[in-house]
Short mmCIF file of C-alpha atoms and ligand atoms in Angstrom, two decimals:
data_model
loop_
_atom_site.label_atom_id
_atom_site.label_comp_id
_atom_site.label_asym_id
_atom_site.label_seq_id
_atom_site.Cartn_x
_atom_site.Cartn_y
_atom_site.Cartn_z
CA MET A 1 -0.62 25.46 -23.74
CA ALA A 2 0.01 22.24 -25.41
CA LEU A 3 -0.13 19.30 -23.53
CA PRO A 4 1.25 16.12 -24.51
CA PRO A 5 -0.72 14.09 -26.56
CA GLY A 6 -2.68 11.06 -25.29
CA PRO A 7 -6.46 9.57 -25.57
CA ARG A 8 -9.67 11.42 -26.15
CA SER A 9 -12.27 10.20 -23.94
CA SER A 10 -11.53 10.73 -20.07
CA LEU A 11 -14.85 8.18 -19.83
CA TRP A 12 -13.14 5.68 -22.10
CA SER A 13 -9.86 5.93 -20.45
CA LEU A 14 -11.57 4.77 -17.14
CA VAL A 15 -13.22 2.53 -18.49
CA ARG A 16 -10.10 0.93 -20.14
CA TYR A 17 -8.43 1.18 -16.30
CA PHE A 18 -11.23 -0.67 -14.78
CA ARG A 19 -10.79 -3.43 -17.57
CA ASP A 20 -7.49 -3.84 -17.19
CA PRO A 21 -5.87 -2.06 -14.62
CA MET A 22 -2.44 -3.07 -15.75
CA GLY A 23 -2.44 -3.25 -18.95
CA VAL A 24 -3.47 0.33 -19.59
CA MET A 25 -0.73 2.62 -18.77
CA PRO A 26 1.79 0.88 -20.71
CA ALA A 27 -0.58 0.47 -23.67
CA MET A 28 -1.20 4.22 -23.54
CA ALA A 29 2.72 4.81 -23.58
CA LYS A 30 3.01 3.04 -26.62
CA GLU A 31 0.68 4.52 -28.05
CA TYR A 32 1.60 8.26 -27.74
CA GLY A 33 4.46 7.98 -26.06
CA GLU A 34 6.06 7.65 -22.39
CA THR A 35 4.80 11.09 -21.23
CA PHE A 36 0.78 11.44 -21.79
CA THR A 37 -2.14 13.36 -21.24
CA ILE A 38 -5.55 11.86 -19.64
CA PRO A 39 -8.27 14.51 -20.69
CA GLY A 40 -10.26 15.39 -17.58
CA ASN A 41 -11.01 18.74 -14.98
CA PRO A 42 -8.05 19.00 -14.84
CA PRO A 43 -5.90 17.35 -17.54
CA LEU A 44 -3.88 14.87 -16.33
CA VAL A 45 -0.37 14.27 -17.22
CA CYS A 46 1.49 10.80 -16.63
CA THR A 47 5.00 10.06 -17.13
CA GLY A 48 6.93 6.67 -17.07
CA ASP A 49 9.89 8.43 -18.16
CA PRO A 50 12.74 8.74 -15.46
CA GLU A 51 13.51 12.31 -16.07
CA GLY A 52 9.92 13.35 -16.05
CA ILE A 53 9.53 11.37 -12.85
CA LYS A 54 13.07 13.20 -11.57
CA ALA A 55 11.60 16.68 -12.66
CA ILE A 56 7.77 15.78 -10.44
CA TYR A 57 10.23 14.38 -7.53
CA ALA A 58 12.69 17.08 -7.19
CA ALA A 59 10.62 20.11 -7.65
CA ASN A 60 9.65 22.07 -4.90
CA PRO A 61 7.25 20.75 -2.85
CA ASP A 62 5.18 23.68 -2.47
CA THR A 63 5.07 24.10 -6.13
CA LEU A 64 2.67 21.23 -5.64
CA GLU A 65 -0.21 20.13 -3.87
CA PRO A 66 -2.30 16.86 -3.93
CA LEU A 67 -4.46 16.49 -6.97
CA SER A 68 -7.80 15.92 -5.16
CA LYS A 69 -9.41 16.47 -1.85
CA ASP A 70 -12.32 14.70 -2.15
CA LEU A 71 -11.32 12.29 0.81
CA ALA A 72 -11.34 15.04 3.13
CA PHE A 73 -14.86 14.09 4.10
CA VAL A 74 -13.51 10.37 4.95
CA LEU A 75 -10.02 11.10 6.14
CA GLY A 76 -10.38 14.19 8.43
CA ASP A 77 -9.14 17.59 6.22
CA GLN A 78 -5.64 17.55 8.00
CA SER A 79 -5.01 13.80 7.32
CA LEU A 80 -1.30 13.91 5.79
CA ILE A 81 -2.09 12.52 2.58
CA LEU A 82 -4.14 15.26 1.66
CA ILE A 83 -2.30 18.68 2.72
CA GLY A 84 0.18 20.01 1.46
CA GLY A 85 3.05 22.99 1.73
CA PRO A 86 4.81 23.76 5.14
CA GLU A 87 1.68 22.36 7.11
CA HIS A 88 2.40 18.71 5.13
CA ARG A 89 6.21 19.30 6.04
CA ARG A 90 5.64 20.03 10.11
CA LYS A 91 3.14 16.87 9.79
CA ARG A 92 5.13 13.79 8.76
CA LYS A 93 8.42 15.15 10.41
CA LEU A 94 6.03 14.96 13.51
CA MET A 95 4.91 11.53 12.54
CA MET A 96 8.17 10.37 10.74
CA PRO A 97 9.64 8.93 13.67
CA PRO A 98 7.76 5.02 14.54
CA PHE A 99 8.26 4.45 10.81
CA GLN A 100 12.13 4.40 10.76
CA GLY A 101 14.27 1.44 9.79
CA ALA A 102 15.59 1.19 13.57
CA ARG A 103 11.99 0.87 15.10
CA MET A 104 10.76 -2.27 12.73
CA ARG A 105 12.43 -4.86 14.94
CA ALA A 106 10.27 -4.07 17.36
CA TYR A 107 7.24 -4.76 15.17
CA GLY A 108 8.75 -8.36 13.38
CA ALA A 109 7.79 -10.56 16.32
CA ALA A 110 3.72 -9.03 16.02
CA MET A 111 4.24 -9.93 12.16
CA GLN A 112 5.88 -13.27 12.28
CA ARG A 113 3.40 -14.47 15.67
CA ILE A 114 0.80 -12.81 13.40
CA THR A 115 1.35 -14.73 10.19
CA GLU A 116 0.94 -18.09 12.33
CA GLN A 117 -2.15 -17.53 14.16
CA HIS A 118 -3.58 -16.80 10.76
CA THR A 119 -2.42 -20.35 9.08
CA ALA A 120 -3.08 -22.00 12.23
CA GLN A 121 -5.12 -23.88 10.24
CA TRP A 122 -3.65 -24.34 7.14
CA GLU A 123 -3.88 -28.17 6.54
CA PRO A 124 -2.28 -30.07 3.66
CA GLY A 125 -5.23 -30.85 1.21
CA ARG A 126 -7.45 -27.46 2.22
CA THR A 127 -7.79 -24.43 -0.60
CA VAL A 128 -6.80 -21.52 1.19
CA GLY A 129 -7.53 -17.47 0.41
CA GLY A 130 -3.91 -15.85 -0.01
CA HIS A 131 -5.06 -12.68 -0.80
CA GLU A 132 -8.21 -12.97 2.33
CA THR A 133 -5.42 -14.30 4.62
CA ALA A 134 -3.16 -11.31 4.18
CA GLN A 135 -5.63 -8.39 4.33
CA ARG A 136 -6.37 -10.29 7.92
CA ILE A 137 -2.66 -10.29 8.56
CA SER A 138 -1.96 -7.30 7.38
CA LEU A 139 -5.06 -5.73 9.37
CA GLU A 140 -3.83 -7.40 12.63
CA VAL A 141 -0.17 -5.78 12.07
CA ILE A 142 -1.84 -2.26 11.91
CA LEU A 143 -3.94 -2.61 15.25
CA GLU A 144 -1.43 -4.12 17.24
CA VAL A 145 1.59 -1.79 16.08
CA VAL A 146 -0.26 1.31 15.36
CA PHE A 147 -3.10 1.34 18.45
CA GLY A 148 -0.98 -1.05 20.18
CA LEU A 149 -4.00 -3.57 21.06
CA ARG A 150 -2.28 -6.99 21.93
CA GLU A 151 -5.08 -8.70 22.96
CA PRO A 152 -7.08 -10.68 20.12
CA ALA A 153 -10.16 -9.85 21.45
CA GLU A 154 -9.66 -5.78 21.62
CA ARG A 155 -8.12 -6.51 18.16
CA ALA A 156 -11.27 -8.15 16.60
CA GLU A 157 -13.22 -5.75 17.68
CA LEU A 158 -11.93 -2.56 16.17
CA GLY A 159 -10.87 -4.59 13.45
CA ARG A 160 -14.36 -5.55 12.72
CA GLN A 161 -15.17 -1.80 13.13
CA LEU A 162 -12.94 -0.94 10.73
CA THR A 163 -13.82 -3.17 7.93
CA GLU A 164 -17.67 -2.26 7.95
CA LEU A 165 -16.82 1.26 7.59
CA LEU A 166 -14.35 0.21 4.82
CA GLU A 167 -15.70 -2.20 3.21
CA GLY A 168 -19.68 -0.35 3.87
CA PHE A 169 -18.41 2.30 1.56
CA SER A 170 -20.34 3.44 -1.63
CA PRO A 171 -17.35 4.02 -4.77
CA LEU A 172 -20.48 6.57 -5.40
CA LEU A 173 -19.91 9.07 -2.94
CA GLY A 174 -16.37 9.47 -3.56
CA ILE A 175 -17.30 10.33 -6.86
CA PHE A 176 -20.89 11.93 -6.29
CA PRO A 177 -20.54 15.15 -3.66
CA TRP A 178 -24.34 15.51 -3.73
CA LEU A 179 -24.57 11.80 -2.99
CA ARG A 180 -23.30 12.98 0.40
CA ARG A 181 -26.15 13.94 2.80
CA GLU A 182 -27.69 12.12 5.52
CA PHE A 183 -31.56 11.89 4.18
CA GLY A 184 -33.09 11.93 7.66
CA GLY A 185 -30.86 8.77 8.16
CA ILE A 186 -31.49 6.66 5.27
CA GLY A 187 -29.00 5.63 2.49
CA PRO A 188 -25.39 5.31 1.83
CA TYR A 189 -24.22 8.20 3.57
CA ALA A 190 -25.94 7.98 6.72
CA ALA A 191 -25.12 4.44 7.05
CA PHE A 192 -21.31 5.15 6.66
CA ARG A 193 -21.78 8.38 9.01
CA ARG A 194 -23.04 5.92 11.64
CA ARG A 195 -19.72 3.82 11.18
CA GLN A 196 -17.33 6.89 11.31
CA ARG A 197 -19.07 7.63 14.66
CA ALA A 198 -18.71 4.34 16.23
CA VAL A 199 -15.17 4.71 15.11
CA HIS A 200 -14.40 7.85 15.71
CA GLU A 201 -15.40 6.77 19.50
CA ARG A 202 -13.75 4.19 19.72
CA VAL A 203 -10.49 5.76 18.57
CA ASP A 204 -11.04 8.59 20.91
CA ALA A 205 -11.44 6.35 24.13
CA LEU A 206 -7.78 4.56 22.87
CA ILE A 207 -6.10 8.22 22.64
CA ALA A 208 -7.70 9.00 25.91
CA ALA A 209 -6.10 5.29 27.66
CA ALA A 210 -2.91 5.79 25.72
CA ARG A 211 -2.67 9.37 27.29
CA GLU A 212 -3.15 7.88 30.86
CA ASP A 213 -0.23 5.33 30.18
CA GLU A 214 3.40 6.30 30.14
CA GLY A 215 5.03 2.78 29.66
CA ARG A 216 3.65 1.77 26.15
CA ASP A 217 5.83 2.39 23.13
CA ASP A 218 3.07 1.41 19.86
CA ILE A 219 2.98 4.36 16.99
CA LEU A 220 -0.72 6.09 19.27
CA SER A 221 1.82 6.97 22.23
CA LEU A 222 4.56 8.26 19.74
CA LEU A 223 2.52 10.08 17.92
CA ILE A 224 1.15 11.58 21.17
CA GLY A 225 4.26 11.91 22.60
CA ALA A 226 5.72 14.34 19.40
CA ARG A 227 6.47 17.46 19.64
CA ASP A 228 6.89 20.30 16.53
CA GLU A 229 9.94 22.65 16.96
CA ASP A 230 7.78 24.73 18.73
CA GLY A 231 6.68 22.29 21.56
CA ALA A 232 2.99 22.24 20.43
CA PRO A 233 2.26 18.55 20.70
CA MET A 234 -1.02 17.40 17.95
CA SER A 235 -4.74 17.65 19.09
CA ASP A 236 -6.85 14.40 19.88
CA GLU A 237 -8.32 15.19 16.44
CA ASP A 238 -5.17 15.14 14.50
CA VAL A 239 -4.02 11.82 16.31
CA ARG A 240 -6.91 10.45 15.39
CA GLN A 241 -7.56 11.56 11.38
CA GLN A 242 -3.26 10.55 11.13
CA LEU A 243 -4.10 7.15 12.87
CA LEU A 244 -6.86 6.16 10.61
CA LEU A 245 -5.12 7.57 7.48
CA LEU A 246 -2.16 5.02 8.50
CA VAL A 247 -5.24 2.46 8.32
CA VAL A 248 -6.47 3.10 5.34
CA ALA A 249 -3.19 3.74 3.38
CA GLY A 250 -1.30 0.74 4.94
CA HIS A 251 -3.85 -2.45 5.68
CA GLU A 252 -4.79 -2.71 2.36
CA THR A 253 -1.72 -1.90 0.23
CA THR A 254 0.50 -4.26 2.28
CA ALA A 255 -2.10 -7.09 1.92
CA ILE A 256 -2.12 -6.68 -1.45
CA ALA A 257 1.47 -6.12 -2.05
CA ILE A 258 1.80 -10.16 -0.06
CA ALA A 259 -1.00 -11.33 -2.31
CA TRP A 260 0.73 -10.86 -5.25
CA GLY A 261 4.19 -12.34 -3.73
CA LEU A 262 2.59 -15.44 -3.24
CA TYR A 263 0.91 -15.22 -6.92
CA ALA A 264 4.50 -14.70 -8.84
CA LEU A 265 6.14 -17.26 -6.37
CA HIS A 266 3.55 -19.91 -6.97
CA GLN A 267 3.55 -19.35 -10.98
CA PRO A 268 4.82 -22.69 -12.57
CA GLN A 269 6.91 -20.94 -14.14
CA ASN A 270 8.93 -19.08 -11.13
CA VAL A 271 9.42 -22.21 -9.89
CA ASP A 272 13.56 -21.81 -9.90
CA VAL A 273 12.93 -18.74 -7.66
CA LEU A 274 10.59 -20.33 -5.52
CA GLU A 275 13.03 -22.78 -4.63
CA ARG A 276 16.13 -20.55 -4.39
CA LEU A 277 14.29 -19.11 -1.67
CA ARG A 278 13.27 -21.34 0.07
CA ALA A 279 16.77 -22.78 0.16
CA GLU A 280 17.74 -19.27 1.41
CA LEU A 281 15.21 -19.69 4.41
CA ARG A 282 16.22 -23.44 5.17
CA ALA A 283 19.12 -22.03 6.13
CA LEU A 284 18.20 -20.20 8.69
CA GLY A 285 16.85 -23.00 10.74
CA PRO A 286 13.47 -24.31 11.75
CA THR A 287 12.47 -21.20 13.71
CA PRO A 288 13.87 -18.66 12.33
CA GLN A 289 13.92 -15.07 13.93
CA PRO A 290 12.12 -12.23 12.36
CA GLU A 291 15.03 -10.08 12.24
CA LEU A 292 17.31 -12.09 10.04
CA VAL A 293 15.08 -13.28 7.95
CA ALA A 294 14.14 -9.60 6.99
CA LYS A 295 17.58 -8.95 5.97
CA LEU A 296 17.56 -12.07 3.46
CA PRO A 297 19.22 -11.16 0.22
CA TYR A 298 17.10 -12.80 -1.82
CA LEU A 299 14.10 -12.46 -0.21
CA ASP A 300 14.83 -8.72 -0.51
CA ALA A 301 15.20 -9.54 -4.39
CA VAL A 302 12.04 -11.26 -4.36
CA CYS A 303 10.09 -8.26 -2.96
CA ARG A 304 11.10 -6.00 -4.47
CA GLU A 305 10.14 -7.73 -8.20
CA THR A 306 7.23 -8.45 -6.58
CA LEU A 307 6.48 -4.43 -6.56
CA ARG A 308 8.04 -3.92 -9.62
CA ARG A 309 6.58 -6.38 -11.57
CA HIS A 310 3.00 -5.77 -9.77
CA PRO A 311 3.11 -1.92 -8.75
CA LEU A 312 -0.34 -1.20 -6.68
CA ALA A 313 -1.51 1.43 -8.86
CA PRO A 314 -0.76 2.70 -11.65
CA ALA A 315 0.23 6.92 -11.30
CA PRO A 316 -0.40 6.89 -7.48
CA ALA A 317 -1.45 10.37 -5.69
CA PRO A 318 -1.26 12.38 -8.89
CA ARG A 319 -0.26 16.31 -8.27
CA ARG A 320 -1.65 19.42 -8.91
CA LEU A 321 0.72 22.33 -10.10
CA LEU A 322 0.80 25.75 -8.22
CA ALA A 323 3.60 27.21 -10.47
CA PRO A 324 4.30 26.33 -14.37
CA MET A 325 6.62 22.81 -15.03
CA THR A 326 9.34 21.72 -17.57
CA LEU A 327 8.13 17.74 -17.87
CA GLY A 328 9.28 15.36 -21.58
CA GLY A 329 9.82 18.83 -22.87
CA TYR A 330 6.40 20.07 -22.81
CA GLU A 331 5.80 23.40 -20.50
CA LEU A 332 2.30 22.01 -18.24
CA PRO A 333 0.87 25.30 -17.08
CA ALA A 334 -0.20 25.80 -13.33
CA GLY A 335 -3.34 23.60 -12.47
CA VAL A 336 -2.78 21.05 -14.68
CA GLY A 337 -2.23 16.84 -13.01
CA VAL A 338 0.60 15.61 -12.91
CA ALA A 339 1.62 11.47 -11.82
CA ALA A 340 4.64 9.40 -12.19
CA ALA A 341 3.49 6.52 -14.27
CA ILE A 342 4.82 3.99 -12.04
CA GLY A 343 2.91 1.61 -14.37
CA VAL A 344 5.01 2.22 -16.77
CA ALA A 345 8.46 3.05 -15.39
CA HIS A 346 8.21 -0.40 -13.79
CA LEU A 347 7.53 -2.08 -17.05
CA ARG A 348 10.50 -0.20 -19.59
CA ALA A 349 12.87 -2.38 -20.89
CA GLN A 350 15.05 0.12 -20.94
CA SER A 351 15.45 -0.32 -17.13
CA HIS A 352 14.19 -3.33 -16.94
CA PRO A 353 15.19 -6.34 -19.32
CA ASP A 354 12.79 -8.57 -19.98
CA PRO A 355 10.31 -6.41 -17.80
CA LEU A 356 7.55 -9.17 -17.82
CA ARG A 357 9.58 -11.46 -16.74
CA PHE A 358 9.69 -11.99 -12.47
CA ARG A 359 13.08 -11.89 -12.02
CA PRO A 360 14.47 -11.38 -8.34
CA GLU A 361 17.84 -11.64 -10.18
CA ARG A 362 17.92 -8.37 -11.62
CA PHE A 363 17.62 -6.69 -8.60
CA LEU A 364 20.77 -8.49 -7.14
CA GLU A 365 22.89 -7.46 -10.61
CA ARG A 366 21.77 -3.53 -11.29
CA LYS A 367 20.04 -0.86 -8.33
CA PRO A 368 17.58 0.75 -10.55
CA SER A 369 17.27 4.45 -9.84
CA PRO A 370 14.76 5.81 -7.37
CA PHE A 371 13.27 7.28 -10.89
CA GLU A 372 13.03 3.92 -12.81
CA TYR A 373 12.17 2.00 -9.55
CA LEU A 374 9.73 3.61 -7.44
CA PRO A 375 6.77 1.15 -5.73
CA TYR A 376 6.30 3.80 -2.71
CA GLY A 377 6.31 7.06 -4.69
CA GLY A 378 9.46 9.49 -4.31
CA GLY A 379 9.80 13.25 -3.06
CA ALA A 380 8.76 15.04 -0.42
CA ARG A 381 5.39 12.81 -0.32
CA ARG A 382 6.85 9.16 -0.24
CA CYS A 383 5.30 6.25 1.61
CA LEU A 384 5.38 7.18 4.83
CA GLY A 385 4.66 3.64 5.49
CA ALA A 386 7.65 2.57 3.73
CA ALA A 387 10.50 0.95 5.85
CA MET A 388 7.19 -1.00 7.97
CA ALA A 389 5.84 -2.37 4.68
CA ASP A 390 9.08 -3.39 3.43
CA TYR A 391 9.60 -5.74 6.44
CA GLU A 392 6.34 -6.89 7.24
CA LEU A 393 6.48 -8.14 3.48
CA ARG A 394 9.43 -9.45 3.95
CA VAL A 395 9.00 -11.51 7.28
CA VAL A 396 5.21 -12.07 6.17
CA LEU A 397 6.17 -14.10 2.80
CA GLY A 398 9.18 -15.55 4.48
CA THR A 399 7.11 -17.14 6.88
CA LEU A 400 4.54 -18.48 4.57
CA VAL A 401 6.84 -20.02 2.34
CA HIS A 402 9.36 -21.57 4.84
CA ARG A 403 6.37 -22.82 6.39
CA PHE A 404 3.94 -24.17 3.95
CA GLY A 405 4.79 -25.96 0.59
CA LEU A 406 1.58 -24.40 -1.50
CA ARG A 407 0.52 -24.27 -5.00
CA LEU A 408 -2.09 -21.54 -6.97
CA ALA A 409 -5.68 -23.81 -7.47
CA SER A 410 -5.60 -22.39 -10.88
CA ASN A 411 -2.90 -21.15 -13.36
CA GLU A 412 -4.81 -18.70 -15.40
CA PRO A 413 -2.89 -15.18 -15.24
CA ASP A 414 -4.47 -12.98 -13.22
CA ARG A 415 -4.56 -9.41 -15.01
CA GLY A 416 -5.53 -7.53 -12.06
CA LYS A 417 -8.61 -5.90 -10.53
CA VAL A 418 -9.76 -2.29 -8.89
CA ARG A 419 -9.74 -2.69 -5.43
CA ALA A 420 -10.28 1.17 -4.13
CA ALA A 421 -7.00 3.02 -4.89
CA ASN A 422 -5.02 0.11 -5.71
CA VAL A 423 -4.71 -2.73 -8.48
CA GLY A 424 -4.83 -5.86 -6.67
CA PRO A 425 -5.22 -9.89 -7.27
CA ALA A 426 -8.87 -10.35 -9.43
CA HIS A 427 -8.97 -13.92 -8.36
CA GLY A 428 -7.98 -13.71 -4.58
CA VAL A 429 -5.11 -15.76 -5.21
CA LYS A 430 -6.56 -19.50 -4.22
CA LEU A 431 -3.98 -21.97 -3.02
CA VAL A 432 -3.60 -25.72 -2.22
CA VAL A 433 -1.80 -26.27 0.84
CA GLU A 434 0.70 -29.50 -0.25
CA SER A 435 2.60 -29.40 3.24
CA ARG A 436 3.11 -28.19 6.53
CA ARG A 437 6.55 -28.12 8.61
CA PRO A 438 5.78 -28.16 11.91
CA VAL A 439 6.39 -25.41 14.81
CA PRO A 440 9.40 -26.83 16.91
CA GLY A 441 7.29 -26.62 19.89
CA GLY A 442 4.42 -26.30 19.08
CA SER A 443 0.78 -27.47 17.04
C1 HEM B 501 3.68 -2.55 -0.05
C2 HEM B 501 2.98 -1.83 0.89
C3 HEM B 501 2.63 -0.21 0.03
C4 HEM B 501 3.28 0.50 -0.57
C5 HEM B 501 3.26 -0.31 -2.07
C6 HEM B 501 2.74 1.71 -0.55
C7 HEM B 501 2.59 3.17 -1.60
C8 HEM B 501 2.50 4.20 -1.40
C9 HEM B 501 2.16 5.50 -2.71
C10 HEM B 501 3.15 4.94 -3.91
C11 HEM B 501 2.20 6.55 -1.75
C12 HEM B 501 2.18 7.45 -2.23
C13 HEM B 501 3.95 8.83 -2.13
C14 HEM B 501 3.57 9.82 -3.19
O1 HEM B 501 2.28 11.00 -3.08
O2 HEM B 501 4.83 10.03 -4.00
C15 HEM B 501 2.27 6.31 -0.08
C16 HEM B 501 1.78 7.15 0.49
C17 HEM B 501 1.91 6.81 1.92
N1 HEM B 501 1.84 5.86 2.36
FE1 HEM B 501 2.30 4.42 1.71
N2 HEM B 501 2.29 1.98 0.80
C18 HEM B 501 2.34 0.89 1.59
C19 HEM B 501 2.34 0.50 2.89
C20 HEM B 501 2.22 1.62 3.81
C21 HEM B 501 1.64 1.68 4.97
C22 HEM B 501 2.23 0.38 5.57
C23 HEM B 501 2.05 2.68 5.87
C24 HEM B 501 1.55 2.75 7.33
C25 HEM B 501 1.10 1.66 8.08
C26 HEM B 501 1.61 3.63 5.12
C27 HEM B 501 1.37 5.41 5.05
C28 HEM B 501 1.18 6.00 4.25
C29 HEM B 501 1.07 7.68 3.99
C30 HEM B 501 0.73 7.75 5.57
C31 HEM B 501 1.68 8.16 2.89
C32 HEM B 501 1.13 9.38 3.01
C33 HEM B 501 2.56 10.29 3.04
C34 HEM B 501 2.30 11.83 2.23
O3 HEM B 501 1.53 12.15 1.90
O4 HEM B 501 3.41 12.55 2.62
N3 HEM B 501 1.94 2.91 3.94
N4 HEM B 501 2.16 4.78 -0.17
#
């Protein structure tokens, strides 16, 4: 059966992706059309056409499964992101309540406090790393709201173990299964397994402690208390796998989004956007409440525009077809991979006029459909943490812009760099602190 056209070489496509992760998909769409095939085993049909995206997200979820389960040795084989069918639905329902919009107010104070703590040393004249600071903030937020660790020392210990595990992970282990052997305790896999065991022990101890303590309302405690339709709870092993998924899926993603927001807002050509945002924040007074910051309409538009202009991955979470599907006029057979190409959809002039320009106003003028604008994916697997990520992006960016006058240390455009499953800024978004508004009653 004929698949949509596309490049001939999978290796060359991969090289192009690493060289220009943001530009490659729009370039392929220009060459081959909005629905194209990247060769491989299986071939992956990507589409940026809203009709094609709708076909993927509206399909019966039982006819699709995650394309790759290669990361089961990292996340566990019951990790929500790796399972499909009725088991995925059951688990997702159990995990959903802590991520519903109404819960976010409870997390906002921690997000703001942690942002203030991590920028306490930002003094005028200093050059600071926007991405690095965002990474530290988002990791601490996860540790507090997910694991309930309110003490900085407790957060530091688990944070260190998790960072060692994630940063020490060699991508080669993901690509070559034959490397996943312990070889008598030496080599990258043995080192990975040692760190993984240490994290598991620590998380298991936190689960045991949470079972003893009924008065908590962090996500870990909510997962322990969750019951499915038959009244069954999640096992400890299951809770641990899902907690680690939340760290992996929620930490670097949010940090990258904050970093892109800082980058876009401080580009010289976007000075009017920054001014308008500052004025909106100033109107909230010297100590804005996080829930008021999170509701600001222009900040909301800025955050949406950040995720449109700088999507985190050009075609995240590909699926494998378990039944044939019609896509872009092609009859795709079962077995083929399909992916919504966010990187194409978000830069389509028909959906987002003047697509390369950072113009938050577009979101105040028109609401794009969920198949034209999909930073969190869609359908039955739409990002579980979307409400939390949206809230955190607003509170952290809002707090930083309210508190500091910043400028980019370099005005060189940042074309992005592949960072594990995401595309982040290549140069860390270095910023020079120009001014700092004092915290009333604080330092
Ligand atoms: C700006 C930040 C974030 C972005 C852009 C983002 C984006 C995404 C995308 C595109 C997917 C795949 C959706 C699909 O398959 O259609 C996803 C899945 C997921 N995300 Fe996020 N994410 C972010 C933050 C978070 C946070 C903070 C958490 C939790 C703490 C989280 C948890 C998850 C989980 C658990 C899944 C798997 C859902 C499933 O398979 O049912 N994400 N995310």
